[in-house]
Short mmCIF file of C-alpha atoms in Angstrom, two decimals:
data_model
loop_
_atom_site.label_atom_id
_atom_site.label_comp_id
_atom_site.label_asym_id
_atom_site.label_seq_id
_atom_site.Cartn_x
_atom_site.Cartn_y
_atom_site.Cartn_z
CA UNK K 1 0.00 0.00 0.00
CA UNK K 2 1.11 3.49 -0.67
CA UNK K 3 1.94 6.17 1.38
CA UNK K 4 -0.70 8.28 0.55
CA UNK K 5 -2.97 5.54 0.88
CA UNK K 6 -2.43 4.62 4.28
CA UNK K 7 -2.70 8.40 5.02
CA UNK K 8 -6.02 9.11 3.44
CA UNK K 9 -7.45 5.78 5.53
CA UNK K 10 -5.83 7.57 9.21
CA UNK K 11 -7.05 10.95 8.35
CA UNK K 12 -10.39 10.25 7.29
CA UNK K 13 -10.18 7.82 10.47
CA UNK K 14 -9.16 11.02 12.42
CA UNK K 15 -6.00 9.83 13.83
CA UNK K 16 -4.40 12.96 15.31
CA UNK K 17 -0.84 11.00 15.64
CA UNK K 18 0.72 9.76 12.97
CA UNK K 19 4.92 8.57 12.91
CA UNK K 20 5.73 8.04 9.46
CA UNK K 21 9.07 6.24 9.47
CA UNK K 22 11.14 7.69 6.45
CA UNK K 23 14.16 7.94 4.68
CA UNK K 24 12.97 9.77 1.89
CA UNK K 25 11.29 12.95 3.63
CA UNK K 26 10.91 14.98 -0.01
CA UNK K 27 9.34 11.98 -1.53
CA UNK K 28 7.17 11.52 1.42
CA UNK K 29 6.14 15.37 1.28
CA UNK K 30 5.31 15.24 -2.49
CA UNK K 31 2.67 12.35 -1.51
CA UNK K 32 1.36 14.10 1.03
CA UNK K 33 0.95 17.00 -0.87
CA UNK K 34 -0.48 15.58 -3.71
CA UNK K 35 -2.88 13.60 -1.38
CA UNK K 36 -3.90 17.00 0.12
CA UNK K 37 -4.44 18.82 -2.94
CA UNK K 38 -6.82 16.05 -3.84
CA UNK K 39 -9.10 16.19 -0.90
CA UNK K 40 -8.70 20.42 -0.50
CA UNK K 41 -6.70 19.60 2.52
CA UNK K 42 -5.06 22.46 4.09
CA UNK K 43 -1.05 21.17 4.31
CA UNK K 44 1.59 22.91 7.10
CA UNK K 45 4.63 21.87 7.30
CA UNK K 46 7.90 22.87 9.28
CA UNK K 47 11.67 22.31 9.60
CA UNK K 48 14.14 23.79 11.87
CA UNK K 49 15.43 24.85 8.30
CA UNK K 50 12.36 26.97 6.65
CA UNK K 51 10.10 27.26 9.62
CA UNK K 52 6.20 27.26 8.97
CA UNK K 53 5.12 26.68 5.36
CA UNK K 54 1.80 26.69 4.58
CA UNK K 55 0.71 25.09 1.25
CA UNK K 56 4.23 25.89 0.31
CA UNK K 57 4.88 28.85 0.92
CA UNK K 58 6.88 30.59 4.24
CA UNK K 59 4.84 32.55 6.88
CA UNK K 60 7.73 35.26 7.29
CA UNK K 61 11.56 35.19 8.94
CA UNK K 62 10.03 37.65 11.93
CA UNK K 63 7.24 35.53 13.51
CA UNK K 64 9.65 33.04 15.37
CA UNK K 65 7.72 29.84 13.04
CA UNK K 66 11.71 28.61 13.10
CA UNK K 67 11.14 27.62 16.97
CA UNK K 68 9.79 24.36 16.96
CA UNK K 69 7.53 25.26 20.54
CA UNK K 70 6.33 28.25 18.61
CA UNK K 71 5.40 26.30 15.38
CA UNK K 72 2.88 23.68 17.77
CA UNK K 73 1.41 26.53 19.64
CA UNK K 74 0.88 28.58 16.31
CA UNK K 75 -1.66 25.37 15.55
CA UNK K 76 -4.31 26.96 17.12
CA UNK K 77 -4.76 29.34 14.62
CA UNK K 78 -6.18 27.05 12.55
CA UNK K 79 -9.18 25.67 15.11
CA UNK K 80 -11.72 27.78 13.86
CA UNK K 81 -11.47 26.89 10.27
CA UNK K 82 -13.40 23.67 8.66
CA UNK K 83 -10.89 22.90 6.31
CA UNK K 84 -8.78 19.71 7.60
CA UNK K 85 -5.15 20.73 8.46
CA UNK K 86 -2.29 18.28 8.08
CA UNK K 87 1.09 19.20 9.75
CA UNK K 88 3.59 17.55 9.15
CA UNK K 89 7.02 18.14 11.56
CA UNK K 90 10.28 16.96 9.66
CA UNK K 91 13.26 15.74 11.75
CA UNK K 92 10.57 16.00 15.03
CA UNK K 93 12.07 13.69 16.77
CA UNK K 94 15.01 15.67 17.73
CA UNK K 95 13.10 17.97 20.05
CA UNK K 96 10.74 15.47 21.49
CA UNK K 97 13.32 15.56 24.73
CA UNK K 98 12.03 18.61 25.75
CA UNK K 99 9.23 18.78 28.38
CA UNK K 100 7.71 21.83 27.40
CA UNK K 101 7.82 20.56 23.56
CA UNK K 102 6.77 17.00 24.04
CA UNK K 103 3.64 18.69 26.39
CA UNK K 104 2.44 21.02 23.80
CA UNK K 105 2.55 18.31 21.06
CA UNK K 106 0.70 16.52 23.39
CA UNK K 107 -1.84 18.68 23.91
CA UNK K 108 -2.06 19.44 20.31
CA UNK K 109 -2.98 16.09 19.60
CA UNK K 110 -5.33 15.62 22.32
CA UNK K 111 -7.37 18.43 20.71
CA UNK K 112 -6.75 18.02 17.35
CA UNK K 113 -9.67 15.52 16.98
CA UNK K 114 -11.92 18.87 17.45
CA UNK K 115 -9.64 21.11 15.32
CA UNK K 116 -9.23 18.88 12.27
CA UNK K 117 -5.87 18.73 12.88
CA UNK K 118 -3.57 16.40 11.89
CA UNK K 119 0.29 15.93 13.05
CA UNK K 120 2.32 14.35 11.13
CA UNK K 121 6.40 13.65 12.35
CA UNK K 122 8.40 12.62 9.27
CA UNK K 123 11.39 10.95 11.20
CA UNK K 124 14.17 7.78 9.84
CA UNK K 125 13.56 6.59 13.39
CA UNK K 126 10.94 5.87 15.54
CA UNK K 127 11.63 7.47 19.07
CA UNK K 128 8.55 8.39 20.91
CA UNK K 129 8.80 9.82 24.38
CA UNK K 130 6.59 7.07 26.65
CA UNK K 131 4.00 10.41 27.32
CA UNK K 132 3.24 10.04 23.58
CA UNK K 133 3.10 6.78 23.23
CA UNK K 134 -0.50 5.83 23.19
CA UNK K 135 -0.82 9.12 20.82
CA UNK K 136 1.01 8.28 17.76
CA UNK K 137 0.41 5.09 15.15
CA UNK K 138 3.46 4.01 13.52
CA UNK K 139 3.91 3.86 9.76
CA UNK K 140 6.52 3.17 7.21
CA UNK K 141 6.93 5.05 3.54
CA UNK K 142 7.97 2.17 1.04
CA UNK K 143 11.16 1.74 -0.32
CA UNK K 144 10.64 1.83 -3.96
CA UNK K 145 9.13 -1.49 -5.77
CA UNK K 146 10.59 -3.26 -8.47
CA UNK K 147 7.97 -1.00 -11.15
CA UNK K 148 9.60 2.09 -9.71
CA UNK K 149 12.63 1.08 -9.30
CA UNK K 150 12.96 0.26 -13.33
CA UNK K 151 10.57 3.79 -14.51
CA UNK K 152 14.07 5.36 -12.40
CA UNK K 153 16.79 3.25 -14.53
CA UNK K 154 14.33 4.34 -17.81
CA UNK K 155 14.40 7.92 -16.79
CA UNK K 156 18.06 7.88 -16.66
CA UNK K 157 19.22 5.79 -19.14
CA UNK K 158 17.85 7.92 -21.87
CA UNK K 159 20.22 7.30 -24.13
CA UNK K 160 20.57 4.30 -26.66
CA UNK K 161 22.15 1.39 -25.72
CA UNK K 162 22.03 2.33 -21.62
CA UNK K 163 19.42 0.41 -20.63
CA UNK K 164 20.41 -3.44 -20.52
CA UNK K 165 18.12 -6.19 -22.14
CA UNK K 166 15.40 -7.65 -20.35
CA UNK K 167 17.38 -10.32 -18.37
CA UNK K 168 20.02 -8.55 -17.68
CA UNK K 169 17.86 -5.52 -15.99
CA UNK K 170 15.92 -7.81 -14.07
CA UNK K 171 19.33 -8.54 -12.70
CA UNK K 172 20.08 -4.77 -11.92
CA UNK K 173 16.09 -4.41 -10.44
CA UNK K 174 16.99 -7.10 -8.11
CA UNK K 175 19.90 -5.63 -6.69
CA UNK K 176 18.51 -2.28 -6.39
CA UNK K 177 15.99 -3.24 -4.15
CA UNK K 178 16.29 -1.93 -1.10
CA UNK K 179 17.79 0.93 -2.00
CA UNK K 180 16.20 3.87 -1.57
CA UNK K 181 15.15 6.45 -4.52
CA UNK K 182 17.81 8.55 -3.78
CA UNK K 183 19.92 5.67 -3.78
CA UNK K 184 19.00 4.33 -6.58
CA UNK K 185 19.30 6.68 -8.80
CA UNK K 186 23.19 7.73 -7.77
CA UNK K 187 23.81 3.44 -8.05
CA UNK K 188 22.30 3.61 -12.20
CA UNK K 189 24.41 7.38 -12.50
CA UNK K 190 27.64 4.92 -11.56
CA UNK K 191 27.04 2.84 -13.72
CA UNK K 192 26.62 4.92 -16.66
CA UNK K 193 29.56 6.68 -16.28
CA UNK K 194 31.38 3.50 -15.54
CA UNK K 195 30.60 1.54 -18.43
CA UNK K 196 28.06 3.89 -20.24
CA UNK K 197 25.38 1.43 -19.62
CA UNK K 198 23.54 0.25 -16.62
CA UNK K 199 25.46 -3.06 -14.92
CA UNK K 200 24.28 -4.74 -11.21
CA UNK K 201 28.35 -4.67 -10.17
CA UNK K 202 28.01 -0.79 -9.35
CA UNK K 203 24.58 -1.19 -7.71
CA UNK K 204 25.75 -3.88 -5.42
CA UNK K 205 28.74 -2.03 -4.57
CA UNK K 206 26.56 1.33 -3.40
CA UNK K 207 24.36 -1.59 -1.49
CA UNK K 208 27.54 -2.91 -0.27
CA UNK K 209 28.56 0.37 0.96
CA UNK K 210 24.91 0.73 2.65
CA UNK K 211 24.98 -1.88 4.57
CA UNK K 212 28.78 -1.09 6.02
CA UNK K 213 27.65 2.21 7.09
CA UNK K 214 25.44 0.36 9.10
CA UNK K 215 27.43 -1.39 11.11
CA UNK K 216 25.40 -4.44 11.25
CA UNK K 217 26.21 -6.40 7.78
CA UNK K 218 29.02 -6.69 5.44
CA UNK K 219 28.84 -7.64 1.80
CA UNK K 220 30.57 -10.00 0.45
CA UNK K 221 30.37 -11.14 -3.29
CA UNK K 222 32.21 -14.74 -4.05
CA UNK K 223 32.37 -16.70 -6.97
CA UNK K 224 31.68 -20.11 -4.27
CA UNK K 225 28.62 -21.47 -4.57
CA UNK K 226 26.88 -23.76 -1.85
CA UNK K 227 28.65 -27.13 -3.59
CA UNK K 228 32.19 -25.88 -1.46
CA UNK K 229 30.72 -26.21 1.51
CA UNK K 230 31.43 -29.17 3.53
CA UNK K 231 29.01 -31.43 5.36
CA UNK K 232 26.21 -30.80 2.40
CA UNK K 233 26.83 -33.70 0.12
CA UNK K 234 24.01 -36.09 0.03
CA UNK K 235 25.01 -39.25 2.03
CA UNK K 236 25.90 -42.90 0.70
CA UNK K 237 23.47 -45.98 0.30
CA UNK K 238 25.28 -47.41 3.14
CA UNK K 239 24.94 -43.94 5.48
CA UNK K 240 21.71 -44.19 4.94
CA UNK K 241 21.70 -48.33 6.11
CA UNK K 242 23.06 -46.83 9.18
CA UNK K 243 21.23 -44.35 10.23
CA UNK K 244 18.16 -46.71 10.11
CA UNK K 245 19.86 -48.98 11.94
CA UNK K 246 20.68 -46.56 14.75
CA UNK K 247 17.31 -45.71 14.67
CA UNK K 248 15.90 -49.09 14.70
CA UNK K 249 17.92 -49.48 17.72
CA UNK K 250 16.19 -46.91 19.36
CA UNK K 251 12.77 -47.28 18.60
CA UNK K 252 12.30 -44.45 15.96
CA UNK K 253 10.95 -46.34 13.33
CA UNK K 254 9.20 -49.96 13.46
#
């Protein structure tokens, strides 16, 4: 399910807490946007960057919308109106330690099933203070699928010749999933300067690079296949008289 999908469901559900899990906040704010737009949806968003945009466009440089306590009281503004507001706070999570923060969000929420007003924290992790717990439902934004991953590699590869055949880009789809837009995108750029078509080896070495940053996984590409491995060959006619003797012996089989 997309994004903008799940959204539409928790808004029109009035859920007043939503976590959206992301790596890809500009992609996730283009859905949302879009998915606003459709439904005449009244969209405010905010980073410690820009401050308070609404629909877009900046509230001014002089009305403090930078401070992220300022930006959550400045909600109220909106309670009178009918129109649905969704706000969504990039990067939230970093000023969710403060009491006087994490209360007025709070209380935000707590009202905003009156006000129409939905908050939104775009965040690549999920830490929520135990006050907000019970507030906020957890989602994830997709990484891209396999269809979006290859209408990428076409928009790229616009050249003739770039774009692999049919087997051979399944190959490259494969590898690139997982991989962010963002990602993906910089892996098929590689490759085309590389080898002036798109190849897997430079998207598996980006991937490769992913997963070291992590920390948790390494990588690594071998031309071994499972038939080196010891202790996997299938055993002998007279392993097999063994075993069921053993197990004869010991009343497994009768």
């Amino acid at each position: 399910m997309k994004l903008s999908d799940r959204l539409e469901e928790l808004v029109k559900a009035c859920f007043t807490g939503i976590w959206i899990e992301s790596h890809e906040h500009d992609d996730a704010l283009l859905e949302i946007s879009q998915l606003c737009r459709e439904h005449e949806w009244r969209l405010v968003s905010w980073d410690i960057d820009q401050g308070l945009r609404v629909s877009g466009s900046p509230l001014g440089d002089d009305d403090g919308s930078n401070d992220p306590l300022s930006a959550i009281r400045s909600m109220r503004s909106f309670a009178g109106d009918d129109t649905p507001s969704i706000v969504v706070l990039t990067n939230f999570h970093r000023f969710l330690s403060s009491a006087e923060i994490m209360q007025a969000l709070a209380r935000q929420i707590v009202d905003g099933k009156s006000t129409r007003t939905i908050f939104v924290i775009l965040s690549p992790v999920v830490q929520i203070p135990t006050e907000l717990e019970k507030l906020f439902i957890v989602i994830d934004h997709p990484l891209p699928t396999r269809e979006q991953l290859k209408e990428i590699a076409e928009g790229i590869a616009t050249e003739e010749g770039e774009l692999p055949g049919a087997e051979r880009l399944e190959t490259v789809l494969a590898a690139a999933m997982g991989l962010t837009r963002l990602e993906a995108e910089n892996a098929f750029g590689l490759s085309l300067v590389r080898d002036s078509v798109i190849l897997p080896e430079s998207v598996w070495e980006l991937k490769a690079s992913m997963l070291k940053k992590s920390g948790l996984l390494q990588l690594y590409k071998s031309s071994d296949d499972f038939t080196s491995l010891g202790g996997l060959s299938p055993p002998s006619f007279a392993d097999r008289d063994f075993l069921i003797h053993i197990q004869l012996g010991h009343g497994y089989m009768s």
